[in-house]
mmCIF file of C-alpha atoms in Angstrom:
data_model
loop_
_atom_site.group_PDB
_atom_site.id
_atom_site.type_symbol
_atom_site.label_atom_id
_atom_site.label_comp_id
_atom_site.label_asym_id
_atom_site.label_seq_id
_atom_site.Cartn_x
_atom_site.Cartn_y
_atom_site.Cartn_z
ATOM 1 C CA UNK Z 1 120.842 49.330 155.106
ATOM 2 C CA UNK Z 2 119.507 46.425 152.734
ATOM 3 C CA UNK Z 3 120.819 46.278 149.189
ATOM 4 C CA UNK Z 4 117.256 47.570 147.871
ATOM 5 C CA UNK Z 5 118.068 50.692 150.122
ATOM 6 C CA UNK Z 6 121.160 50.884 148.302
ATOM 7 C CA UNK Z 7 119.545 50.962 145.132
ATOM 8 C CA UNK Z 8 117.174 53.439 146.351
ATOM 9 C CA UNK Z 9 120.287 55.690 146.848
ATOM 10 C CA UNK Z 10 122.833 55.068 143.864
ATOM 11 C CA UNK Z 11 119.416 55.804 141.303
ATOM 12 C CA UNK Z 12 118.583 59.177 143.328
ATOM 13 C CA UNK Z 13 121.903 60.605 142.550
ATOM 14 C CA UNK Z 14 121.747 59.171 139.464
ATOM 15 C CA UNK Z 15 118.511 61.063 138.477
ATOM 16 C CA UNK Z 16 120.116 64.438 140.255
ATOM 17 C CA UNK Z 17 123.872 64.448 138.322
ATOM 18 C CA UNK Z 18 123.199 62.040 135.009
ATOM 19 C CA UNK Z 19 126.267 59.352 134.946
ATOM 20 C CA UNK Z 20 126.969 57.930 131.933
ATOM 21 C CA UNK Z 21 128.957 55.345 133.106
ATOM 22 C CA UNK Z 22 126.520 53.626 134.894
ATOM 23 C CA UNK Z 23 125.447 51.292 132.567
ATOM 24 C CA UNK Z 24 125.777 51.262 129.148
ATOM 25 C CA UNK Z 25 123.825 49.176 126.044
ATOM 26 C CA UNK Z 26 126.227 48.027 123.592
ATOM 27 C CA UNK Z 27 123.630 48.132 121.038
ATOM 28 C CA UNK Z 28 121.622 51.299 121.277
ATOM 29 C CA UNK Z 29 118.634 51.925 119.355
ATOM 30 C CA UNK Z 30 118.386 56.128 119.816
ATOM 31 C CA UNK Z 31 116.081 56.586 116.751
ATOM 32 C CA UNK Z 32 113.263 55.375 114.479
ATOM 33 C CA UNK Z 33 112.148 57.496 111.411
ATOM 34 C CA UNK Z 34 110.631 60.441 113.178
ATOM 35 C CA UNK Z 35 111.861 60.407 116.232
ATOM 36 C CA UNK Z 36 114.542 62.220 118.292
ATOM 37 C CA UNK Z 37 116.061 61.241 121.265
ATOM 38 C CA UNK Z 38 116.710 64.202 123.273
ATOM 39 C CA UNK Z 39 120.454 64.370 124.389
ATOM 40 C CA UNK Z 40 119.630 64.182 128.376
ATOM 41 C CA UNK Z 41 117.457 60.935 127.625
ATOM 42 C CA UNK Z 42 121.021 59.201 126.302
ATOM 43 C CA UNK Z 43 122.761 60.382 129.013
ATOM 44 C CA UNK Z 44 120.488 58.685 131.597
ATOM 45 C CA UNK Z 45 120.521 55.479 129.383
ATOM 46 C CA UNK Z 46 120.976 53.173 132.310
ATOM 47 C CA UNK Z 47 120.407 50.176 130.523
ATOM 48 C CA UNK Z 48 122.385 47.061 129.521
ATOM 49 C CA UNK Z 49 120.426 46.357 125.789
ATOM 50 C CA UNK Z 50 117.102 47.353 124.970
ATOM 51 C CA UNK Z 51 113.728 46.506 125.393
ATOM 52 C CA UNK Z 52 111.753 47.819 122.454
ATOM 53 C CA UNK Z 53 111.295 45.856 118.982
ATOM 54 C CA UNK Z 54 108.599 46.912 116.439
ATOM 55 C CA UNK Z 55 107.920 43.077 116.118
ATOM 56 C CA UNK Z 56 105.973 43.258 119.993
ATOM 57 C CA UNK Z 57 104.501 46.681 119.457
ATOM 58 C CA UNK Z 58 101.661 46.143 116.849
ATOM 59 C CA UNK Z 59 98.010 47.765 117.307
ATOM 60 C CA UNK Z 60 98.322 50.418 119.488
ATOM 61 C CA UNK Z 61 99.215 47.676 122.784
ATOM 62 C CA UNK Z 62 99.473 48.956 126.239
ATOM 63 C CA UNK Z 63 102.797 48.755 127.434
ATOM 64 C CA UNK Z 64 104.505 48.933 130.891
ATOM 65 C CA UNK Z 65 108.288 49.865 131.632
ATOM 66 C CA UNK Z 66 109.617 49.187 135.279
ATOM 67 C CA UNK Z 67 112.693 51.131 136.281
ATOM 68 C CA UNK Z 68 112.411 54.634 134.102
ATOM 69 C CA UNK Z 69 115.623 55.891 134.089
ATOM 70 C CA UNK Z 70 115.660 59.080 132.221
ATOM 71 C CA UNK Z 71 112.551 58.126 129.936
ATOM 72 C CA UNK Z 72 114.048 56.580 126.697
ATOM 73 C CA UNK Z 73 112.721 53.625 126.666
ATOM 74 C CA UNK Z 74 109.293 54.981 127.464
ATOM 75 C CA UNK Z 75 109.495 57.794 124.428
ATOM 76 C CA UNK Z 76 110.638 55.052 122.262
ATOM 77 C CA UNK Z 77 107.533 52.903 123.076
ATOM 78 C CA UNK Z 78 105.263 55.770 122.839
ATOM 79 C CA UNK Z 79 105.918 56.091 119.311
ATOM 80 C CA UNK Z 80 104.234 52.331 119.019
ATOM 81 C CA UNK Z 81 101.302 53.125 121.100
ATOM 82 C CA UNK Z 82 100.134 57.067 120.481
ATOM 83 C CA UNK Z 83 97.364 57.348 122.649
ATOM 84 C CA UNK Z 84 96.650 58.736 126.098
ATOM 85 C CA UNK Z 85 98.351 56.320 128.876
ATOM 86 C CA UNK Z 86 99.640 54.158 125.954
ATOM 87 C CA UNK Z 87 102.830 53.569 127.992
ATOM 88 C CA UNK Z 88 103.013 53.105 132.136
ATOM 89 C CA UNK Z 89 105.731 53.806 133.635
ATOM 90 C CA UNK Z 90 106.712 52.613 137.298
ATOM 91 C CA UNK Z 91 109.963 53.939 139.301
ATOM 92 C CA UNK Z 92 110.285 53.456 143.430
ATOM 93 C CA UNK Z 93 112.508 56.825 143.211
ATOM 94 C CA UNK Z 94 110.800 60.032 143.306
ATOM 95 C CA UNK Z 95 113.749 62.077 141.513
ATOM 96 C CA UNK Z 96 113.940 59.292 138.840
ATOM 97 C CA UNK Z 97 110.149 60.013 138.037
ATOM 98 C CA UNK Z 98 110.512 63.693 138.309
ATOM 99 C CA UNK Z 99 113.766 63.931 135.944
ATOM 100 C CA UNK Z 100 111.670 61.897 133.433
ATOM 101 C CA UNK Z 101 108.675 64.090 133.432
ATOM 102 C CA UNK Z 102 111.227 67.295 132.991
ATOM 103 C CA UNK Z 103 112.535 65.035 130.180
ATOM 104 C CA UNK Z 104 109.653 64.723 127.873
ATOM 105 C CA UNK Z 105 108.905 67.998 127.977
ATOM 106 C CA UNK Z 106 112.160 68.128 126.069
ATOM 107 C CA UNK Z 107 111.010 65.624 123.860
ATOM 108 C CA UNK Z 108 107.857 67.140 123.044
ATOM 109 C CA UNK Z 109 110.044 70.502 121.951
ATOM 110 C CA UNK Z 110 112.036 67.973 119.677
ATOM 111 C CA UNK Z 111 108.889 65.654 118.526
ATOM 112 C CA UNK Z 112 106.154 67.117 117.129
ATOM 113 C CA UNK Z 113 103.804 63.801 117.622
ATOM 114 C CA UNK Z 114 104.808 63.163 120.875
ATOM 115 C CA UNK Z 115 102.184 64.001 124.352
ATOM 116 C CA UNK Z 116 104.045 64.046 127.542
ATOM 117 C CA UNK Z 117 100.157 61.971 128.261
ATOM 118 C CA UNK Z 118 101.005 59.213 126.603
ATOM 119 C CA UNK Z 119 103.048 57.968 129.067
ATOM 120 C CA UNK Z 120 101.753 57.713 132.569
ATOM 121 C CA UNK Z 121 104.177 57.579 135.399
ATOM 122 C CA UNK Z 122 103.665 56.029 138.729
ATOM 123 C CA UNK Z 123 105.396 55.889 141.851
ATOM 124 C CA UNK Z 124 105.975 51.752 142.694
ATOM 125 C CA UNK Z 125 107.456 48.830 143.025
ATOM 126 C CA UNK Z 126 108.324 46.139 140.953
ATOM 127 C CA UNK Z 127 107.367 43.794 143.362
ATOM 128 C CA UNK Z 128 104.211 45.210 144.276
ATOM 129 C CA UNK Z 129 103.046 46.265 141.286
ATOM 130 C CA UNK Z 130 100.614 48.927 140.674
ATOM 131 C CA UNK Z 131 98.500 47.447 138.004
ATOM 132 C CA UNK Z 132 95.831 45.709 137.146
ATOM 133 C CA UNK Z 133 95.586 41.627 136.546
ATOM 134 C CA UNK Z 134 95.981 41.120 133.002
ATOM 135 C CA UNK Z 135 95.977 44.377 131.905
ATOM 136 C CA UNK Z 136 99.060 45.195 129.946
ATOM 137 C CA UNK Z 137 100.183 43.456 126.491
ATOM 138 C CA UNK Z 138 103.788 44.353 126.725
ATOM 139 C CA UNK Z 139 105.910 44.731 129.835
ATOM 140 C CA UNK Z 140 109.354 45.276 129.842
ATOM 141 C CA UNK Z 141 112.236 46.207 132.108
ATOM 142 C CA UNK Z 142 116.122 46.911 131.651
ATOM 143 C CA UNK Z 143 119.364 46.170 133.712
ATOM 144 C CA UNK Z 144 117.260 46.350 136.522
ATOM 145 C CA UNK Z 145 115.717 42.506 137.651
ATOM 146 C CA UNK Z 146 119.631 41.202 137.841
ATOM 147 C CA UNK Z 147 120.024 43.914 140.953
ATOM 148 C CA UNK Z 148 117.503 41.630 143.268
ATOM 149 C CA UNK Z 149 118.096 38.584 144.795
ATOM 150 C CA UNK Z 150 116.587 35.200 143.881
ATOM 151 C CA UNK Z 151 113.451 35.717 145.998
ATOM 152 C CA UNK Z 152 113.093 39.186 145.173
ATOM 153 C CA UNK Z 153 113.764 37.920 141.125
ATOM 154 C CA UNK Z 154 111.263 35.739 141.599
ATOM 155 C CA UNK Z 155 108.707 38.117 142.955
ATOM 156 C CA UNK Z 156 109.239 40.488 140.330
ATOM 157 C CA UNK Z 157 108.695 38.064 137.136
ATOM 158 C CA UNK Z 158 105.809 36.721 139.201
ATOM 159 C CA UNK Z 159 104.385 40.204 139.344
ATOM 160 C CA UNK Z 160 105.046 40.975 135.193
ATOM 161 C CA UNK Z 161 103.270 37.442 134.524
ATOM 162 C CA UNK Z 162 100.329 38.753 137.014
ATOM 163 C CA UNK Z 163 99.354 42.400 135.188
ATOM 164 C CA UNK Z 164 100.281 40.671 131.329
ATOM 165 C CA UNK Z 165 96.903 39.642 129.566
ATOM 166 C CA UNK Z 166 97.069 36.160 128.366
ATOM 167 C CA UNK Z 167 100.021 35.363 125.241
ATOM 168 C CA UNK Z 168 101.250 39.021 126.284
ATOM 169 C CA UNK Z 169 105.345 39.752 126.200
ATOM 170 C CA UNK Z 170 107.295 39.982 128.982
ATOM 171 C CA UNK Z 171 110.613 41.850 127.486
ATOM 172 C CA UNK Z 172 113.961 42.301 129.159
ATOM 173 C CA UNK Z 173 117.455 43.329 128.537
ATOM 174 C CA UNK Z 174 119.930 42.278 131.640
ATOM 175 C CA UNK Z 175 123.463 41.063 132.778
ATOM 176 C CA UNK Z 176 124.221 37.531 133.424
ATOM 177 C CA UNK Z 177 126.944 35.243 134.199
ATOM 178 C CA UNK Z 178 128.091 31.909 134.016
ATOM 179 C CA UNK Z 179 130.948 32.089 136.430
ATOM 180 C CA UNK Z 180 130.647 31.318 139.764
ATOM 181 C CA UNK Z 181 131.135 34.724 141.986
ATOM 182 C CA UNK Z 182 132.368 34.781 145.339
ATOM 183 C CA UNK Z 183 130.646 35.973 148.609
ATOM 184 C CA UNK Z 184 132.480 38.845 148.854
ATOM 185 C CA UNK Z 185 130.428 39.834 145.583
ATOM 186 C CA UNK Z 186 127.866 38.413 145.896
ATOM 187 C CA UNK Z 187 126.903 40.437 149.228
ATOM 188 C CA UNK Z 188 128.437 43.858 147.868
ATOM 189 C CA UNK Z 189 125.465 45.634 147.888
ATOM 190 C CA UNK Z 190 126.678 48.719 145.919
ATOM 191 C CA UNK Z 191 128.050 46.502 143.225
ATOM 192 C CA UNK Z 192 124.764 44.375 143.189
ATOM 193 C CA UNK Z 193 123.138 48.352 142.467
ATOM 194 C CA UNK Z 194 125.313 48.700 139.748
ATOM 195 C CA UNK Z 195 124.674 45.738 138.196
ATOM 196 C CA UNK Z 196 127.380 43.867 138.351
ATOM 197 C CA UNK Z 197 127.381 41.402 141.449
ATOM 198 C CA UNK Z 198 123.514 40.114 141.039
ATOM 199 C CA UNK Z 199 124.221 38.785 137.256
ATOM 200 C CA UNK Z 200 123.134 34.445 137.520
ATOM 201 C CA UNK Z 201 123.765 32.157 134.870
ATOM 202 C CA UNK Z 202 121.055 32.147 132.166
ATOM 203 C CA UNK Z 203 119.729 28.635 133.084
ATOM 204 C CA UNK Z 204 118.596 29.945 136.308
ATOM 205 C CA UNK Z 205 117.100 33.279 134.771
ATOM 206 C CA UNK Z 206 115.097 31.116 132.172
ATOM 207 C CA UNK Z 207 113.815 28.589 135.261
ATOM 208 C CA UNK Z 208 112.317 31.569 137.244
ATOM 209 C CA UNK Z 209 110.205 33.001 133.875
ATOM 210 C CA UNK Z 210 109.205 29.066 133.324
ATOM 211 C CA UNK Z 211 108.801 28.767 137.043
ATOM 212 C CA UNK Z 212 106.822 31.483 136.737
ATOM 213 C CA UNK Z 213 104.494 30.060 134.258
ATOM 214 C CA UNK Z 214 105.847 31.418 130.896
ATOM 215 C CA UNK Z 215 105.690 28.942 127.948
ATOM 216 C CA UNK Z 216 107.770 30.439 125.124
ATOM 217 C CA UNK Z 217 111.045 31.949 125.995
ATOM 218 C CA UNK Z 218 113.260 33.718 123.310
ATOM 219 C CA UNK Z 219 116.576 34.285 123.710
ATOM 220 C CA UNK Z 220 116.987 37.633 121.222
ATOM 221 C CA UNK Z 221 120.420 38.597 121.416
ATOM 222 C CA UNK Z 222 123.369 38.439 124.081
ATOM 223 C CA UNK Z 223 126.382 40.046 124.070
ATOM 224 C CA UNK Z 224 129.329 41.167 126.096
ATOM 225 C CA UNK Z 225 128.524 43.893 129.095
ATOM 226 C CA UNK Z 226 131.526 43.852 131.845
ATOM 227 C CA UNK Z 227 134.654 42.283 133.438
ATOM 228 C CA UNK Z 228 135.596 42.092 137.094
ATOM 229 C CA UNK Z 229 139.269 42.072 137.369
ATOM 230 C CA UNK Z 230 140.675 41.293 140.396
ATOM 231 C CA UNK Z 231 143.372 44.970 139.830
ATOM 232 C CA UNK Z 232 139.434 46.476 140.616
ATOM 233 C CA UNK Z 233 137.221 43.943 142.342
ATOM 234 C CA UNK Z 234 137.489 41.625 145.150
ATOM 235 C CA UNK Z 235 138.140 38.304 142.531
ATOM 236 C CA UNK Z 236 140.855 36.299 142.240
ATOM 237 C CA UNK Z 237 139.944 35.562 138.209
ATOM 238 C CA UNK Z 238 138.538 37.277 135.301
ATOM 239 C CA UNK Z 239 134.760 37.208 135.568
ATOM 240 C CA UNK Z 240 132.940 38.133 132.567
ATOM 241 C CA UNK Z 241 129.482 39.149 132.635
ATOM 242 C CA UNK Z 242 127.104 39.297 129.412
ATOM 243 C CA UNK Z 243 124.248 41.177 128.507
ATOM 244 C CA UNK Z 244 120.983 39.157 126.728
ATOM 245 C CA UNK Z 245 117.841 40.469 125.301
ATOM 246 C CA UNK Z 246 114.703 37.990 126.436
ATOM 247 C CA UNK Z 247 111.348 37.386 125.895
ATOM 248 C CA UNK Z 248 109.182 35.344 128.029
ATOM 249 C CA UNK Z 249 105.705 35.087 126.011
ATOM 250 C CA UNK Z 250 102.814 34.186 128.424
ATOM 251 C CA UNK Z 251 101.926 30.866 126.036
ATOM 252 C CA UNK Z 252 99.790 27.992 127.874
ATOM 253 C CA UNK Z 253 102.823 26.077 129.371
ATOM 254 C CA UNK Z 254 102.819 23.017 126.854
ATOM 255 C CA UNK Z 255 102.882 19.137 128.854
ATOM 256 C CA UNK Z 256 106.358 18.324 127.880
ATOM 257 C CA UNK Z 257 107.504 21.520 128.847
ATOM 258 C CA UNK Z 258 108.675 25.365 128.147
ATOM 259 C CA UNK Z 259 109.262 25.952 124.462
ATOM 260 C CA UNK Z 260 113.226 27.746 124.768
ATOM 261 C CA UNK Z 261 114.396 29.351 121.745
ATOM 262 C CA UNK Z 262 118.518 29.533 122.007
ATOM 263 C CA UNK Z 263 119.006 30.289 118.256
ATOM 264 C CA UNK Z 264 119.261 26.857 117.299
ATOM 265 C CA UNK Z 265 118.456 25.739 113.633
ATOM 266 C CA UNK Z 266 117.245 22.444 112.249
ATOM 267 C CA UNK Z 267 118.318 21.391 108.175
ATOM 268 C CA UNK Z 268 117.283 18.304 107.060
ATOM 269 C CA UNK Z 269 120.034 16.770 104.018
ATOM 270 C CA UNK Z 270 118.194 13.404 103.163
ATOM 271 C CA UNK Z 271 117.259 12.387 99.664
ATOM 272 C CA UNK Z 272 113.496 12.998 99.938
ATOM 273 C CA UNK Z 273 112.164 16.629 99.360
ATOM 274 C CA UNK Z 274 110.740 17.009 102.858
ATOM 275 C CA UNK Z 275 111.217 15.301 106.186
ATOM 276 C CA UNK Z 276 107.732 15.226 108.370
ATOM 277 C CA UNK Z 277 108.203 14.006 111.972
ATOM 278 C CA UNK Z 278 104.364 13.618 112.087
ATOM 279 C CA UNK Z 279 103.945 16.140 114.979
ATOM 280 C CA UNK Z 280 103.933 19.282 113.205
ATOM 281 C CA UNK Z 281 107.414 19.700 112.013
ATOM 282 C CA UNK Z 282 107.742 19.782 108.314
ATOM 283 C CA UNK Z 283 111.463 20.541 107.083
ATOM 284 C CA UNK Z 284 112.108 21.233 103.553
ATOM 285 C CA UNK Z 285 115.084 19.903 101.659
ATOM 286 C CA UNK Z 286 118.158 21.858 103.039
ATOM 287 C CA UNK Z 287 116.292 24.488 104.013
ATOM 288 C CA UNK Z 288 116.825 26.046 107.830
ATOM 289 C CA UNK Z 289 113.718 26.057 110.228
ATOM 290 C CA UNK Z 290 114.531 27.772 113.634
ATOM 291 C CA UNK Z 291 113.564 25.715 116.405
ATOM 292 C CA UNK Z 292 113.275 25.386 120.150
ATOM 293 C CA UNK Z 293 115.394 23.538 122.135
ATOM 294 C CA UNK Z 294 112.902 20.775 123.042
ATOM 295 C CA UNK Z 295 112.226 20.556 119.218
ATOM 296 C CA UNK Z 296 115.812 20.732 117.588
ATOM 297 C CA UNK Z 297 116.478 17.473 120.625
ATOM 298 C CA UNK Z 298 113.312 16.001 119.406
ATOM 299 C CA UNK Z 299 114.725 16.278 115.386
ATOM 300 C CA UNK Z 300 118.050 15.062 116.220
ATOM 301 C CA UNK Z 301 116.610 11.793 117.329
ATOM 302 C CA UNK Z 302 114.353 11.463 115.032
ATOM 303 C CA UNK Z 303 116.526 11.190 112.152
ATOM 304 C CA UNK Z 304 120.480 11.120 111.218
ATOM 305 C CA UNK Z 305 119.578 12.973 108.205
ATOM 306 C CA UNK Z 306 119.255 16.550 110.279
ATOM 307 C CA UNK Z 307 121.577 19.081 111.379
ATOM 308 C CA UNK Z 308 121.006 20.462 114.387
ATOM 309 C CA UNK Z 309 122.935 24.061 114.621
ATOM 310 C CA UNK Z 310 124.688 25.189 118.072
ATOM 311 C CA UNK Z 311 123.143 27.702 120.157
ATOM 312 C CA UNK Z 312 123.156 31.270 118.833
ATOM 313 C CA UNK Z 313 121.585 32.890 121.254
ATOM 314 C CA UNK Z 314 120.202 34.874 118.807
ATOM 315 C CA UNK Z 315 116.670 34.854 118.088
ATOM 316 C CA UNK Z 316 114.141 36.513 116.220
ATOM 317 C CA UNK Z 317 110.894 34.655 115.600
ATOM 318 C CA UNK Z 318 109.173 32.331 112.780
ATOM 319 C CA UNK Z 319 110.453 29.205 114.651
ATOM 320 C CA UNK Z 320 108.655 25.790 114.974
ATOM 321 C CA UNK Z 321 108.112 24.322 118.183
#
């Protein structure tokens, strides 16, 4: 049995007896004004963060979720996008898709705007997906693109790129790590199900979405997700795995490069009122501009007069690049 078989099984049962354990966002959004999240739909949360910001779901977009789960994350963008196969959902597990279609009828009982239509579900794969070249402005998945292996990984993010239309958002919410992991873990394929044994550093998540052909990445938030111990796993250390929120924007890739957004700020403290490197960056006296990566190493040797901020790996628009 291959690891994507064991998948297959650990998110069947999952979809028969909810477990909440699973996985579980540190940061859950359950509600906007309006809208209820039926109890069930928390239950079968099996995410790691989330995947839906009002900043990416302006003008009624067409959205597409890959993994289902219990249908959350697919009410949640249906109250962006109100209209009849506003939101596409794809799931490779038949009781996954049928425990989300018993679920919004829930939601409609508790939702008064809400169509179970708006969201259209669809039996697939994420790497074969069933949709159309260019056709979607925001796709998104959650805890779900760390379970494959590299080629698989790379598949899948080739696949999103494929159905988004031109400067659309890729959005994800997933475990990495920045420790190495032995074999033994590595080839587990129940842990790599659960989310725990696929997690790569975030170097190598960001080089397949610029691989890929992404342009802009954001680094939105990332946070702590899991340990493996070695009293419950086969470690002999302390491994701890994270959970980020990304977005990989599909921007022209620029010549020198993907523009990486890290949460890095740039403050110039000279005497002048402005500094202008005379390529488009324009920083007001002590005043912080979020920049890319590229950009912030670009400032720093530009002048000694600007402060360059660590990493935050928090990020949430209105930088320069």
């Amino acid at each position: 049995m291959s690891y994507l078989d064991a998948t297959q099984d650990l998110y069947k049962q999952a979809a028969l007896t909810p477990d909440v354990g699973l996985c579980c966002t540190t940061n859950p959004i359950w509600q906007f004004p309006g809208l209820s999240i039926p109890k069930i739909m928390q239950e079968m949360n099996y995410g790691c963060g989330s995947t839906v910001s009002a900043q990416d779901l302006v003008n009624n977009p067409k959205i597409l979720y890959v993994g289902v789960g219990g249908g959350m994350e697919l009410l949640q963008f249906s109250y962006f996008s109100r209209q009849m196969g506003g939101v596409t959902g794809v799931d490779s597990v038949d009781e996954m898709l049928e425990a989300s279609r018993k679920n919004f009828k829930i939601a409609e009982e508790e939702n008064d705007w809400f169509k179970s239509e708006y969201v259209n579900l669809v039996k697939g794969d994420a790497l074969n997906l069933p949709v159309e070249d260019e056709s979607i402005d925001v796709a998104a998945q959650n805890c779900l693109f760390n379970i494959f292996k590299i080629d698989d990984l790379k598949k899948a993010v080739s696949e999103m790129y494929r159905v988004l239309k031109p400067h659309g958002r890729l959005v994800m919410s997933d475990p990495i790590c920045e420790q190495p992991m032995s074999g033994e873990l590595r080839n587990d394929d129940r842990l790599r199900a659960q989310c725990l044994s696929g997690s790569i550093p975030l170097k190598d998540y960001v080089k397949v979405l610029t691989d890929a052909g992404f342009g802009t990445i954001e680094i939105r938030g990332k946070r702590s997700y899991r340990v493996l111990s070695p009293n419950h796993y086969p470690t002999k250390e302390l491994i701890h795995i994270e959970s980020i929120e990304i977005a990989a924007i599909k921007d022209p890739m620029p010549a020198d490069g993907p523009c990486v957004f890290t949460g890095k700020t740039a403050i110039y403290f000279g005497d002048e009122a402005y500094f202008d490197d005379k390529k488009g960056h324009v920083l007001l006296q002590n005043q912080p501009l979020a920049v890319c990566d590229k950009t912030a190493a670009a400032l720093a040797s530009a002048s000694d007069e600007i402060f360059i901020s660590e990493s935050t790996y928090h990020y949430n628009g209105g930088g320069c690049c």
